[in-house]
Short mmCIF file of N, CA and C in Angstrom, two decimals:
data_model
loop_
_atom_site.label_atom_id
_atom_site.label_comp_id
_atom_site.label_asym_id
_atom_site.label_seq_id
_atom_site.Cartn_x
_atom_site.Cartn_y
_atom_site.Cartn_z
N UNK A 852 56.81 26.26 8.75
CA UNK A 852 56.36 27.63 8.58
C UNK A 852 56.47 28.05 7.11
N UNK A 853 57.60 27.71 6.52
CA UNK A 853 57.82 28.06 5.11
C UNK A 853 56.81 27.36 4.23
N UNK A 854 56.52 26.07 4.54
CA UNK A 854 55.57 25.31 3.74
C UNK A 854 54.16 25.88 3.86
N UNK A 855 53.79 26.33 5.02
CA UNK A 855 52.44 26.90 5.17
C UNK A 855 52.31 28.20 4.40
N UNK A 856 53.40 29.01 4.32
CA UNK A 856 53.37 30.23 3.53
C UNK A 856 53.24 29.91 2.04
N UNK A 857 53.95 28.87 1.61
CA UNK A 857 53.88 28.46 0.21
C UNK A 857 52.46 28.01 -0.13
N UNK A 858 51.84 27.22 0.76
CA UNK A 858 50.48 26.76 0.51
C UNK A 858 49.52 27.95 0.44
N UNK A 859 49.73 28.93 1.31
CA UNK A 859 48.88 30.11 1.32
C UNK A 859 49.02 30.89 -0.01
N UNK A 860 50.28 31.04 -0.47
CA UNK A 860 50.51 31.73 -1.74
C UNK A 860 49.90 30.96 -2.90
N UNK A 861 50.09 29.64 -2.93
CA UNK A 861 49.53 28.83 -4.01
C UNK A 861 48.02 28.83 -3.96
N UNK A 862 47.44 28.91 -2.76
CA UNK A 862 45.99 28.96 -2.64
C UNK A 862 45.43 30.29 -3.13
N UNK A 863 46.20 31.37 -2.98
CA UNK A 863 45.75 32.69 -3.42
C UNK A 863 45.95 32.92 -4.92
N UNK A 864 46.89 32.19 -5.50
CA UNK A 864 47.22 32.41 -6.90
C UNK A 864 46.03 32.26 -7.84
N UNK A 865 45.21 31.17 -7.78
CA UNK A 865 44.06 31.08 -8.69
C UNK A 865 43.07 32.24 -8.50
N UNK A 866 42.87 32.66 -7.25
CA UNK A 866 41.96 33.78 -7.00
C UNK A 866 42.48 35.07 -7.60
N UNK A 867 43.79 35.32 -7.50
CA UNK A 867 44.37 36.52 -8.08
C UNK A 867 44.27 36.49 -9.60
N UNK A 868 44.53 35.33 -10.21
CA UNK A 868 44.42 35.21 -11.66
C UNK A 868 42.99 35.47 -12.12
N UNK A 869 42.01 34.90 -11.43
CA UNK A 869 40.62 35.10 -11.79
C UNK A 869 40.23 36.58 -11.67
N UNK A 870 40.68 37.21 -10.60
CA UNK A 870 40.36 38.63 -10.39
C UNK A 870 40.97 39.49 -11.49
N UNK A 871 42.22 39.20 -11.87
CA UNK A 871 42.86 40.01 -12.91
C UNK A 871 42.18 39.79 -14.26
N UNK A 872 41.71 38.56 -14.53
CA UNK A 872 41.00 38.29 -15.77
C UNK A 872 39.67 39.05 -15.81
N UNK A 873 38.96 39.08 -14.68
CA UNK A 873 37.68 39.80 -14.63
C UNK A 873 37.88 41.29 -14.84
N UNK A 874 38.93 41.84 -14.23
CA UNK A 874 39.22 43.25 -14.42
C UNK A 874 39.55 43.53 -15.88
N UNK A 875 40.35 42.64 -16.50
CA UNK A 875 40.70 42.80 -17.92
C UNK A 875 39.47 42.73 -18.79
N UNK A 876 38.57 41.79 -18.51
CA UNK A 876 37.36 41.67 -19.32
C UNK A 876 36.44 42.86 -19.16
N UNK A 877 36.36 43.40 -17.96
CA UNK A 877 35.48 44.54 -17.75
C UNK A 877 35.99 45.78 -18.49
N UNK A 878 37.31 45.83 -18.76
CA UNK A 878 37.87 46.98 -19.49
C UNK A 878 37.68 46.84 -20.99
N UNK A 879 37.37 45.61 -21.46
CA UNK A 879 37.21 45.39 -22.89
C UNK A 879 35.82 45.78 -23.36
N UNK A 880 35.73 45.98 -24.66
CA UNK A 880 34.43 46.23 -25.26
C UNK A 880 33.65 44.92 -25.28
N UNK A 881 32.34 44.95 -25.54
CA UNK A 881 31.56 43.71 -25.61
C UNK A 881 32.15 42.76 -26.64
N UNK A 882 31.89 41.47 -26.46
CA UNK A 882 32.44 40.47 -27.36
C UNK A 882 32.02 40.78 -28.79
N UNK A 883 32.98 40.62 -29.73
CA UNK A 883 32.70 40.88 -31.14
C UNK A 883 32.92 42.32 -31.55
N UNK A 884 33.21 43.20 -30.61
CA UNK A 884 33.44 44.62 -30.93
C UNK A 884 34.85 44.97 -30.49
N UNK A 885 35.64 45.47 -31.42
CA UNK A 885 37.02 45.84 -31.09
C UNK A 885 37.03 47.23 -30.48
N UNK A 886 37.70 47.40 -29.33
CA UNK A 886 37.79 48.74 -28.76
C UNK A 886 38.66 49.63 -29.64
N UNK A 887 38.44 50.94 -29.62
CA UNK A 887 39.29 51.81 -30.44
C UNK A 887 40.72 51.78 -29.91
N UNK A 888 41.71 51.94 -30.81
CA UNK A 888 43.09 51.92 -30.34
C UNK A 888 43.36 53.11 -29.43
N UNK A 889 44.24 52.92 -28.43
CA UNK A 889 44.56 54.05 -27.54
C UNK A 889 45.25 55.17 -28.31
N UNK A 890 45.18 56.37 -27.75
CA UNK A 890 45.78 57.53 -28.42
C UNK A 890 47.26 57.33 -28.65
N UNK A 891 47.93 56.68 -27.72
CA UNK A 891 49.37 56.47 -27.87
C UNK A 891 49.65 55.62 -29.10
N UNK A 892 48.80 54.61 -29.36
CA UNK A 892 48.99 53.75 -30.53
C UNK A 892 48.77 54.53 -31.81
N UNK A 893 47.77 55.41 -31.81
CA UNK A 893 47.52 56.24 -32.99
C UNK A 893 48.69 57.19 -33.24
N UNK A 894 49.21 57.76 -32.17
CA UNK A 894 50.35 58.67 -32.31
C UNK A 894 51.56 57.93 -32.86
N UNK A 895 51.78 56.69 -32.39
CA UNK A 895 52.90 55.89 -32.87
C UNK A 895 52.73 55.56 -34.35
N UNK A 896 51.50 55.19 -34.74
CA UNK A 896 51.24 54.85 -36.15
C UNK A 896 51.44 56.07 -37.04
N UNK A 897 51.00 57.23 -36.56
CA UNK A 897 51.17 58.46 -37.34
C UNK A 897 52.64 58.80 -37.51
N UNK A 898 53.40 58.66 -36.42
CA UNK A 898 54.84 58.94 -36.48
C UNK A 898 55.53 57.99 -37.45
N UNK A 899 55.11 56.71 -37.44
CA UNK A 899 55.71 55.73 -38.35
C UNK A 899 55.39 56.07 -39.80
N UNK A 900 54.15 56.51 -40.06
CA UNK A 900 53.76 56.88 -41.42
C UNK A 900 54.56 58.09 -41.89
N UNK A 901 54.75 59.08 -41.00
CA UNK A 901 55.53 60.26 -41.36
C UNK A 901 56.99 59.90 -41.63
N UNK A 902 57.52 58.97 -40.83
CA UNK A 902 58.91 58.54 -41.03
C UNK A 902 59.05 57.85 -42.38
N UNK A 903 58.04 57.06 -42.77
CA UNK A 903 58.07 56.38 -44.07
C UNK A 903 58.07 57.39 -45.20
N UNK A 904 57.22 58.42 -45.08
CA UNK A 904 57.15 59.46 -46.12
C UNK A 904 58.49 60.18 -46.23
N UNK A 905 59.09 60.51 -45.09
CA UNK A 905 60.38 61.22 -45.12
C UNK A 905 61.47 60.33 -45.69
N UNK A 906 61.46 59.04 -45.35
CA UNK A 906 62.49 58.13 -45.84
C UNK A 906 62.39 57.94 -47.35
N UNK A 907 61.19 58.10 -47.90
CA UNK A 907 61.03 57.91 -49.35
C UNK A 907 61.29 59.20 -50.12
N UNK A 908 61.81 60.21 -49.44
CA UNK A 908 62.18 61.43 -50.13
C UNK A 908 61.04 62.40 -50.36
N UNK A 909 59.95 62.25 -49.63
CA UNK A 909 58.80 63.12 -49.84
C UNK A 909 58.66 64.16 -48.75
N UNK A 910 59.65 64.29 -47.89
CA UNK A 910 59.55 65.24 -46.79
C UNK A 910 59.37 66.65 -47.34
N UNK A 911 58.39 67.35 -46.79
CA UNK A 911 58.15 68.72 -47.20
C UNK A 911 57.29 68.85 -48.44
N UNK A 912 56.98 67.74 -49.09
CA UNK A 912 56.15 67.82 -50.29
C UNK A 912 54.70 68.03 -49.89
N UNK A 913 54.01 68.83 -50.69
CA UNK A 913 52.61 69.09 -50.35
C UNK A 913 51.68 68.13 -51.08
N UNK A 914 52.22 67.29 -51.96
CA UNK A 914 51.37 66.34 -52.67
C UNK A 914 50.84 65.29 -51.71
N UNK A 915 49.73 64.68 -52.10
CA UNK A 915 49.12 63.65 -51.27
C UNK A 915 50.04 62.44 -51.19
N UNK A 916 50.39 61.97 -49.97
CA UNK A 916 51.23 60.78 -49.86
C UNK A 916 50.52 59.58 -50.46
N UNK A 917 51.29 58.58 -50.93
CA UNK A 917 50.71 57.41 -51.55
C UNK A 917 49.73 56.71 -50.63
N UNK A 918 50.00 56.73 -49.33
CA UNK A 918 49.11 56.07 -48.37
C UNK A 918 47.73 56.70 -48.36
N UNK A 919 47.61 57.93 -48.85
CA UNK A 919 46.33 58.62 -48.83
C UNK A 919 45.68 58.75 -50.20
N UNK A 920 46.23 58.07 -51.21
CA UNK A 920 45.56 58.07 -52.50
C UNK A 920 44.23 57.36 -52.33
N UNK A 921 43.22 57.75 -53.08
CA UNK A 921 41.89 57.15 -52.85
C UNK A 921 41.87 55.66 -53.13
N UNK A 922 41.14 54.93 -52.29
CA UNK A 922 40.95 53.49 -52.50
C UNK A 922 39.81 53.33 -53.49
N UNK A 923 40.09 52.75 -54.63
CA UNK A 923 39.08 52.60 -55.67
C UNK A 923 38.36 51.27 -55.54
N UNK A 924 37.07 51.27 -55.75
CA UNK A 924 36.29 50.04 -55.75
C UNK A 924 35.55 49.96 -57.08
N UNK A 925 35.31 48.75 -57.58
CA UNK A 925 34.61 48.62 -58.87
C UNK A 925 33.20 49.21 -58.81
N UNK A 926 32.73 49.68 -59.95
CA UNK A 926 31.37 50.19 -60.06
C UNK A 926 30.38 49.04 -59.90
N UNK A 927 29.15 49.37 -59.55
CA UNK A 927 28.11 48.35 -59.39
C UNK A 927 27.91 47.63 -60.73
N UNK A 928 27.94 46.31 -60.70
CA UNK A 928 27.77 45.52 -61.92
C UNK A 928 29.07 45.29 -62.67
N UNK A 929 30.17 45.82 -62.15
CA UNK A 929 31.49 45.65 -62.77
C UNK A 929 32.39 44.91 -61.80
N UNK A 930 33.49 44.37 -62.32
CA UNK A 930 34.44 43.65 -61.48
C UNK A 930 35.85 44.12 -61.83
N UNK A 931 36.70 44.27 -60.80
CA UNK A 931 38.09 44.69 -61.03
C UNK A 931 38.86 43.54 -61.67
N UNK A 932 39.59 43.84 -62.72
CA UNK A 932 40.44 42.83 -63.35
C UNK A 932 41.91 43.10 -63.06
N UNK A 933 42.27 44.36 -62.86
CA UNK A 933 43.63 44.73 -62.43
C UNK A 933 43.47 45.93 -61.51
N UNK A 934 44.11 45.86 -60.34
CA UNK A 934 44.01 46.96 -59.38
C UNK A 934 45.38 47.19 -58.75
N UNK A 935 45.84 48.44 -58.80
CA UNK A 935 47.14 48.82 -58.22
C UNK A 935 46.90 50.02 -57.32
N UNK A 936 46.86 49.82 -55.99
CA UNK A 936 46.59 50.94 -55.09
C UNK A 936 47.76 51.92 -54.95
N UNK A 937 49.01 51.46 -55.14
CA UNK A 937 50.17 52.34 -55.02
C UNK A 937 51.21 51.94 -56.05
N UNK A 938 51.10 52.53 -57.23
CA UNK A 938 52.02 52.18 -58.31
C UNK A 938 53.45 52.57 -58.06
N UNK A 939 53.67 53.60 -57.22
CA UNK A 939 55.06 54.02 -56.96
C UNK A 939 55.84 52.92 -56.25
N UNK A 940 55.15 52.00 -55.58
CA UNK A 940 55.83 50.89 -54.93
C UNK A 940 56.41 49.91 -55.95
N UNK A 941 55.96 49.98 -57.20
CA UNK A 941 56.47 49.10 -58.25
C UNK A 941 57.75 49.64 -58.87
N UNK A 942 58.17 50.82 -58.46
CA UNK A 942 59.35 51.45 -59.05
C UNK A 942 58.94 52.33 -60.20
N UNK A 943 59.90 52.69 -61.03
CA UNK A 943 59.60 53.54 -62.17
C UNK A 943 60.76 54.47 -62.46
N UNK A 944 60.60 55.31 -63.48
CA UNK A 944 61.71 56.19 -63.88
C UNK A 944 61.90 57.33 -62.89
N UNK A 945 63.10 57.86 -62.87
CA UNK A 945 63.39 59.01 -62.02
C UNK A 945 64.57 59.77 -62.60
N UNK A 946 64.47 61.08 -62.62
CA UNK A 946 65.56 61.93 -63.08
C UNK A 946 65.97 62.77 -61.88
N UNK A 947 67.07 62.45 -61.26
CA UNK A 947 67.50 63.15 -60.06
C UNK A 947 68.30 64.39 -60.42
N UNK A 948 68.08 65.44 -59.67
CA UNK A 948 68.84 66.67 -59.87
C UNK A 948 68.43 67.45 -61.10
N UNK A 949 67.30 67.06 -61.69
CA UNK A 949 66.85 67.75 -62.90
C UNK A 949 65.82 68.81 -62.55
N UNK A 950 65.80 69.87 -63.31
CA UNK A 950 64.76 70.89 -63.12
C UNK A 950 63.67 70.66 -64.15
N UNK A 951 62.53 71.31 -63.94
CA UNK A 951 61.42 71.19 -64.88
C UNK A 951 61.90 71.60 -66.27
N UNK A 952 61.55 70.83 -67.26
CA UNK A 952 61.98 71.13 -68.62
C UNK A 952 63.27 70.43 -68.99
N UNK A 953 63.85 69.69 -68.05
CA UNK A 953 65.08 68.95 -68.33
C UNK A 953 64.77 67.66 -69.06
N UNK A 954 65.66 66.70 -68.94
CA UNK A 954 65.47 65.42 -69.64
C UNK A 954 64.29 64.66 -69.03
N UNK A 955 63.61 63.88 -69.88
CA UNK A 955 62.45 63.09 -69.47
C UNK A 955 62.84 61.63 -69.43
N UNK A 956 62.54 60.97 -68.33
CA UNK A 956 62.75 59.52 -68.23
C UNK A 956 61.39 58.86 -68.34
N UNK A 957 61.34 57.71 -69.00
CA UNK A 957 60.08 57.04 -69.20
C UNK A 957 60.29 55.52 -69.13
N UNK A 958 59.32 54.82 -68.56
CA UNK A 958 59.40 53.36 -68.56
C UNK A 958 57.99 52.80 -68.61
N UNK A 959 57.87 51.62 -69.22
CA UNK A 959 56.58 50.94 -69.34
C UNK A 959 56.66 49.62 -68.58
N UNK A 960 55.64 49.33 -67.81
CA UNK A 960 55.60 48.08 -67.05
C UNK A 960 54.26 47.39 -67.26
N UNK A 961 54.28 46.07 -67.15
CA UNK A 961 53.05 45.28 -67.23
C UNK A 961 52.42 45.20 -65.86
N UNK A 962 51.16 45.56 -65.76
CA UNK A 962 50.46 45.54 -64.46
C UNK A 962 49.71 44.24 -64.24
N UNK A 963 49.30 43.59 -65.31
CA UNK A 963 48.56 42.34 -65.15
C UNK A 963 47.88 41.92 -66.43
N UNK A 964 47.17 40.80 -66.34
CA UNK A 964 46.47 40.23 -67.50
C UNK A 964 45.06 39.86 -67.06
N UNK A 965 44.11 39.87 -67.99
CA UNK A 965 42.76 39.44 -67.68
C UNK A 965 42.10 38.91 -68.95
N UNK A 966 41.05 38.12 -68.78
CA UNK A 966 40.30 37.58 -69.91
C UNK A 966 39.10 38.49 -70.17
N UNK A 967 38.97 38.95 -71.40
CA UNK A 967 37.91 39.90 -71.73
C UNK A 967 36.55 39.19 -71.74
N UNK A 968 35.58 39.81 -71.08
CA UNK A 968 34.23 39.25 -71.00
C UNK A 968 33.46 39.52 -72.29
N UNK A 969 32.28 38.93 -72.38
CA UNK A 969 31.47 39.05 -73.61
C UNK A 969 31.00 40.48 -73.86
N UNK A 970 31.03 41.33 -72.83
CA UNK A 970 30.63 42.73 -73.02
C UNK A 970 31.65 43.50 -73.85
N UNK A 971 32.88 43.01 -73.90
CA UNK A 971 33.97 43.65 -74.67
C UNK A 971 34.14 45.13 -74.30
N UNK A 972 33.98 45.44 -73.04
CA UNK A 972 34.17 46.81 -72.55
C UNK A 972 35.11 46.80 -71.35
N UNK A 973 35.86 47.85 -71.20
CA UNK A 973 36.66 48.04 -70.00
C UNK A 973 36.58 49.51 -69.60
N UNK A 974 36.71 49.74 -68.31
CA UNK A 974 36.83 51.10 -67.79
C UNK A 974 38.15 51.19 -67.04
N UNK A 975 38.90 52.23 -67.32
CA UNK A 975 40.18 52.46 -66.65
C UNK A 975 40.01 53.71 -65.79
N UNK A 976 40.23 53.55 -64.49
CA UNK A 976 40.16 54.68 -63.56
C UNK A 976 41.55 54.81 -62.95
N UNK A 977 42.16 55.96 -63.05
CA UNK A 977 43.50 56.10 -62.51
C UNK A 977 43.80 57.56 -62.20
N UNK A 978 44.81 57.76 -61.39
CA UNK A 978 45.19 59.11 -61.01
C UNK A 978 46.61 59.12 -60.50
N UNK A 979 47.12 60.31 -60.26
CA UNK A 979 48.49 60.42 -59.76
C UNK A 979 48.70 61.75 -59.07
N UNK A 980 49.77 61.83 -58.34
CA UNK A 980 50.20 63.05 -57.67
C UNK A 980 51.72 63.10 -57.76
N UNK A 981 52.25 64.26 -58.03
CA UNK A 981 53.70 64.40 -58.13
C UNK A 981 54.28 64.84 -56.79
N UNK A 982 55.32 64.14 -56.31
CA UNK A 982 55.91 64.52 -55.03
C UNK A 982 56.75 65.80 -55.10
N UNK A 983 56.91 66.35 -56.27
CA UNK A 983 57.68 67.59 -56.44
C UNK A 983 57.09 68.35 -57.63
N UNK A 984 57.36 69.64 -57.74
CA UNK A 984 56.82 70.41 -58.86
C UNK A 984 57.57 70.10 -60.16
N UNK A 985 57.30 68.93 -60.73
CA UNK A 985 57.95 68.49 -61.96
C UNK A 985 56.88 68.12 -62.98
N UNK A 986 57.31 67.80 -64.19
CA UNK A 986 56.41 67.32 -65.22
C UNK A 986 56.39 65.80 -65.17
N UNK A 987 55.20 65.23 -64.97
CA UNK A 987 55.09 63.77 -64.91
C UNK A 987 53.73 63.35 -65.45
N UNK A 988 53.69 62.23 -66.14
CA UNK A 988 52.43 61.68 -66.65
C UNK A 988 52.37 60.19 -66.39
N UNK A 989 51.16 59.68 -66.34
CA UNK A 989 50.91 58.24 -66.22
C UNK A 989 49.93 57.87 -67.34
N UNK A 990 50.29 56.85 -68.10
CA UNK A 990 49.43 56.36 -69.18
C UNK A 990 49.11 54.89 -68.90
N UNK A 991 47.82 54.55 -68.87
CA UNK A 991 47.38 53.17 -68.67
C UNK A 991 46.80 52.67 -69.99
N UNK A 992 47.23 51.49 -70.43
CA UNK A 992 46.79 50.97 -71.71
C UNK A 992 46.28 49.54 -71.63
N UNK A 993 45.28 49.24 -72.47
CA UNK A 993 44.74 47.89 -72.62
C UNK A 993 44.53 47.65 -74.11
N UNK A 994 45.28 46.70 -74.68
CA UNK A 994 45.10 46.26 -76.07
C UNK A 994 45.01 47.43 -77.06
N UNK A 995 45.99 48.31 -77.01
CA UNK A 995 46.04 49.41 -77.95
C UNK A 995 45.19 50.62 -77.57
N UNK A 996 44.32 50.47 -76.58
CA UNK A 996 43.52 51.60 -76.08
C UNK A 996 44.22 52.14 -74.84
N UNK A 997 44.38 53.44 -74.74
CA UNK A 997 45.07 54.00 -73.58
C UNK A 997 44.56 55.40 -73.27
N UNK A 998 44.87 55.84 -72.08
CA UNK A 998 44.54 57.20 -71.64
C UNK A 998 45.68 57.68 -70.76
N UNK A 999 45.84 58.99 -70.69
CA UNK A 999 46.95 59.60 -69.96
C UNK A 999 46.42 60.62 -68.97
N UNK A 1000 47.11 60.76 -67.87
CA UNK A 1000 46.80 61.81 -66.91
C UNK A 1000 48.11 62.52 -66.55
N UNK A 1001 48.04 63.84 -66.41
CA UNK A 1001 49.20 64.64 -65.99
C UNK A 1001 49.18 64.74 -64.47
N UNK A 1002 50.28 64.39 -63.85
CA UNK A 1002 50.37 64.41 -62.39
C UNK A 1002 50.56 65.84 -61.90
N UNK A 1003 49.81 66.19 -60.88
CA UNK A 1003 49.82 67.55 -60.34
C UNK A 1003 50.46 67.53 -58.96
N UNK A 1004 51.28 68.53 -58.70
CA UNK A 1004 51.97 68.60 -57.41
C UNK A 1004 51.06 69.11 -56.30
N UNK A 1005 50.09 69.92 -56.62
CA UNK A 1005 49.30 70.59 -55.59
C UNK A 1005 48.09 69.78 -55.12
N UNK A 1006 48.08 68.48 -55.31
CA UNK A 1006 46.97 67.68 -54.78
C UNK A 1006 46.76 66.38 -55.51
N UNK A 1007 46.81 66.38 -56.81
CA UNK A 1007 46.60 65.16 -57.56
C UNK A 1007 45.59 65.35 -58.66
N UNK A 1008 45.56 64.42 -59.60
CA UNK A 1008 44.62 64.47 -60.70
C UNK A 1008 44.14 63.06 -61.01
N UNK A 1009 43.00 62.96 -61.70
CA UNK A 1009 42.40 61.66 -61.94
C UNK A 1009 41.79 61.62 -63.34
N UNK A 1010 41.72 60.42 -63.92
CA UNK A 1010 41.13 60.23 -65.23
C UNK A 1010 40.26 58.98 -65.20
N UNK A 1011 39.18 59.02 -65.96
CA UNK A 1011 38.29 57.86 -66.10
C UNK A 1011 38.05 57.67 -67.59
N UNK A 1012 38.37 56.47 -68.10
CA UNK A 1012 38.33 56.23 -69.52
C UNK A 1012 37.62 54.91 -69.77
N UNK A 1013 36.51 54.96 -70.50
CA UNK A 1013 35.78 53.74 -70.83
C UNK A 1013 35.89 53.49 -72.33
N UNK A 1014 36.14 52.25 -72.71
CA UNK A 1014 36.32 51.94 -74.13
C UNK A 1014 35.68 50.60 -74.48
N UNK A 1015 35.24 50.50 -75.73
CA UNK A 1015 34.72 49.24 -76.26
C UNK A 1015 35.84 48.59 -77.06
N UNK A 1016 36.10 47.34 -76.78
CA UNK A 1016 37.14 46.61 -77.49
C UNK A 1016 36.50 45.78 -78.60
N UNK A 1017 37.31 45.24 -79.47
CA UNK A 1017 36.81 44.47 -80.60
C UNK A 1017 36.14 43.19 -80.14
N UNK A 1018 35.05 42.82 -80.81
CA UNK A 1018 34.35 41.58 -80.47
C UNK A 1018 35.27 40.37 -80.63
N UNK A 1019 36.22 40.47 -81.52
CA UNK A 1019 37.16 39.36 -81.73
C UNK A 1019 38.09 39.16 -80.52
N UNK A 1020 38.16 40.15 -79.63
CA UNK A 1020 39.01 40.04 -78.43
C UNK A 1020 38.30 39.32 -77.28
N UNK A 1021 36.99 39.10 -77.38
CA UNK A 1021 36.25 38.43 -76.31
C UNK A 1021 36.84 37.05 -76.05
N UNK A 1022 37.11 36.76 -74.79
CA UNK A 1022 37.70 35.48 -74.41
C UNK A 1022 39.21 35.45 -74.47
N UNK A 1023 39.82 36.47 -75.07
CA UNK A 1023 41.29 36.53 -75.12
C UNK A 1023 41.85 37.07 -73.82
N UNK A 1024 43.10 36.74 -73.56
CA UNK A 1024 43.81 37.31 -72.41
C UNK A 1024 44.49 38.59 -72.86
N UNK A 1025 44.12 39.68 -72.21
CA UNK A 1025 44.66 40.99 -72.56
C UNK A 1025 45.62 41.48 -71.48
N UNK A 1026 46.51 42.36 -71.87
CA UNK A 1026 47.54 42.88 -70.98
C UNK A 1026 47.26 44.34 -70.62
N UNK A 1027 47.43 44.67 -69.35
CA UNK A 1027 47.29 46.06 -68.89
C UNK A 1027 48.70 46.59 -68.62
N UNK A 1028 49.03 47.73 -69.20
CA UNK A 1028 50.36 48.32 -69.02
C UNK A 1028 50.25 49.73 -68.44
N UNK A 1029 51.34 50.17 -67.87
CA UNK A 1029 51.45 51.55 -67.37
C UNK A 1029 52.75 52.13 -67.89
N UNK A 1030 52.68 53.34 -68.44
CA UNK A 1030 53.88 54.05 -68.88
C UNK A 1030 54.00 55.31 -68.02
N UNK A 1031 55.10 55.39 -67.31
CA UNK A 1031 55.36 56.52 -66.40
C UNK A 1031 56.46 57.38 -67.02
N UNK A 1032 56.21 58.68 -67.13
CA UNK A 1032 57.21 59.61 -67.66
C UNK A 1032 57.37 60.76 -66.67
N UNK A 1033 58.60 61.17 -66.46
CA UNK A 1033 58.86 62.25 -65.50
C UNK A 1033 60.18 62.94 -65.80
N UNK A 1034 60.29 64.21 -65.43
CA UNK A 1034 61.58 64.88 -65.51
C UNK A 1034 62.13 65.13 -64.10
N UNK A 1035 61.60 64.39 -63.14
CA UNK A 1035 62.06 64.46 -61.75
C UNK A 1035 61.83 63.13 -61.07
N UNK A 1036 61.38 63.13 -59.82
CA UNK A 1036 61.12 61.88 -59.12
C UNK A 1036 59.89 61.15 -59.65
N UNK A 1037 59.82 59.85 -59.40
CA UNK A 1037 58.68 59.04 -59.83
C UNK A 1037 57.41 59.53 -59.14
N UNK A 1038 56.33 59.72 -59.88
CA UNK A 1038 55.08 60.16 -59.24
C UNK A 1038 54.42 59.04 -58.45
N UNK A 1039 53.52 59.42 -57.59
CA UNK A 1039 52.66 58.47 -56.89
C UNK A 1039 51.43 58.27 -57.76
N UNK A 1040 50.99 57.01 -57.95
CA UNK A 1040 49.85 56.78 -58.82
C UNK A 1040 49.12 55.50 -58.44
N UNK A 1041 47.90 55.38 -58.95
CA UNK A 1041 47.06 54.22 -58.67
C UNK A 1041 46.19 53.97 -59.89
N UNK A 1042 45.66 52.75 -60.01
CA UNK A 1042 44.75 52.47 -61.12
C UNK A 1042 43.82 51.31 -60.77
N UNK A 1043 42.66 51.32 -61.40
CA UNK A 1043 41.70 50.22 -61.34
C UNK A 1043 41.19 50.01 -62.76
N UNK A 1044 41.33 48.79 -63.26
CA UNK A 1044 40.77 48.43 -64.56
C UNK A 1044 39.63 47.46 -64.27
N UNK A 1045 38.44 47.76 -64.78
CA UNK A 1045 37.27 46.94 -64.50
C UNK A 1045 36.52 46.60 -65.79
N UNK A 1046 35.72 45.54 -65.73
CA UNK A 1046 34.86 45.17 -66.84
C UNK A 1046 33.53 44.67 -66.30
N UNK A 1047 32.47 44.69 -67.11
CA UNK A 1047 31.19 44.21 -66.61
C UNK A 1047 31.26 42.75 -66.18
N UNK A 1048 30.49 42.40 -65.15
CA UNK A 1048 30.48 41.02 -64.67
C UNK A 1048 29.89 40.09 -65.73
#
């Protein structure tokens, strides 16, 4: 009796598996198309993002979180040579417990290197947002040419700087640097350095 029940169960098992697979497939989107994530997954992702912002000391700040800084893409006919979507992840200076007008901390870091093309031109696109109402600037430089942007607490600011470099620099490896200055917490910032293809 026990053996006949086992055979019956084993005989039903492939049919149950096939039925559950068909039900699962019917709930999926057509092949090659990803279904949208369920609302619960979106809520979880949002909560995780908010927790990250709070853990990084940005709770209550009205500035744009680093995760929402604009994603920059090279202009048509140009190619990115150095791209930093979230410079605050690289670290930087910070003056804790200081009020606006207090001491200024500053540090310079190397973002990358590239070989200058025959066009001898580069465009620097960059911006920043301050997580607190403090004075902060970001300066991006390439081979003695640089531009600065003042970080704004109420949303963010951006700069676009195009420069012609010396013909003698064509084919040389050049360095891209960033200098961050602040009298409070490190600002959130991003940059894209591009040159003609």
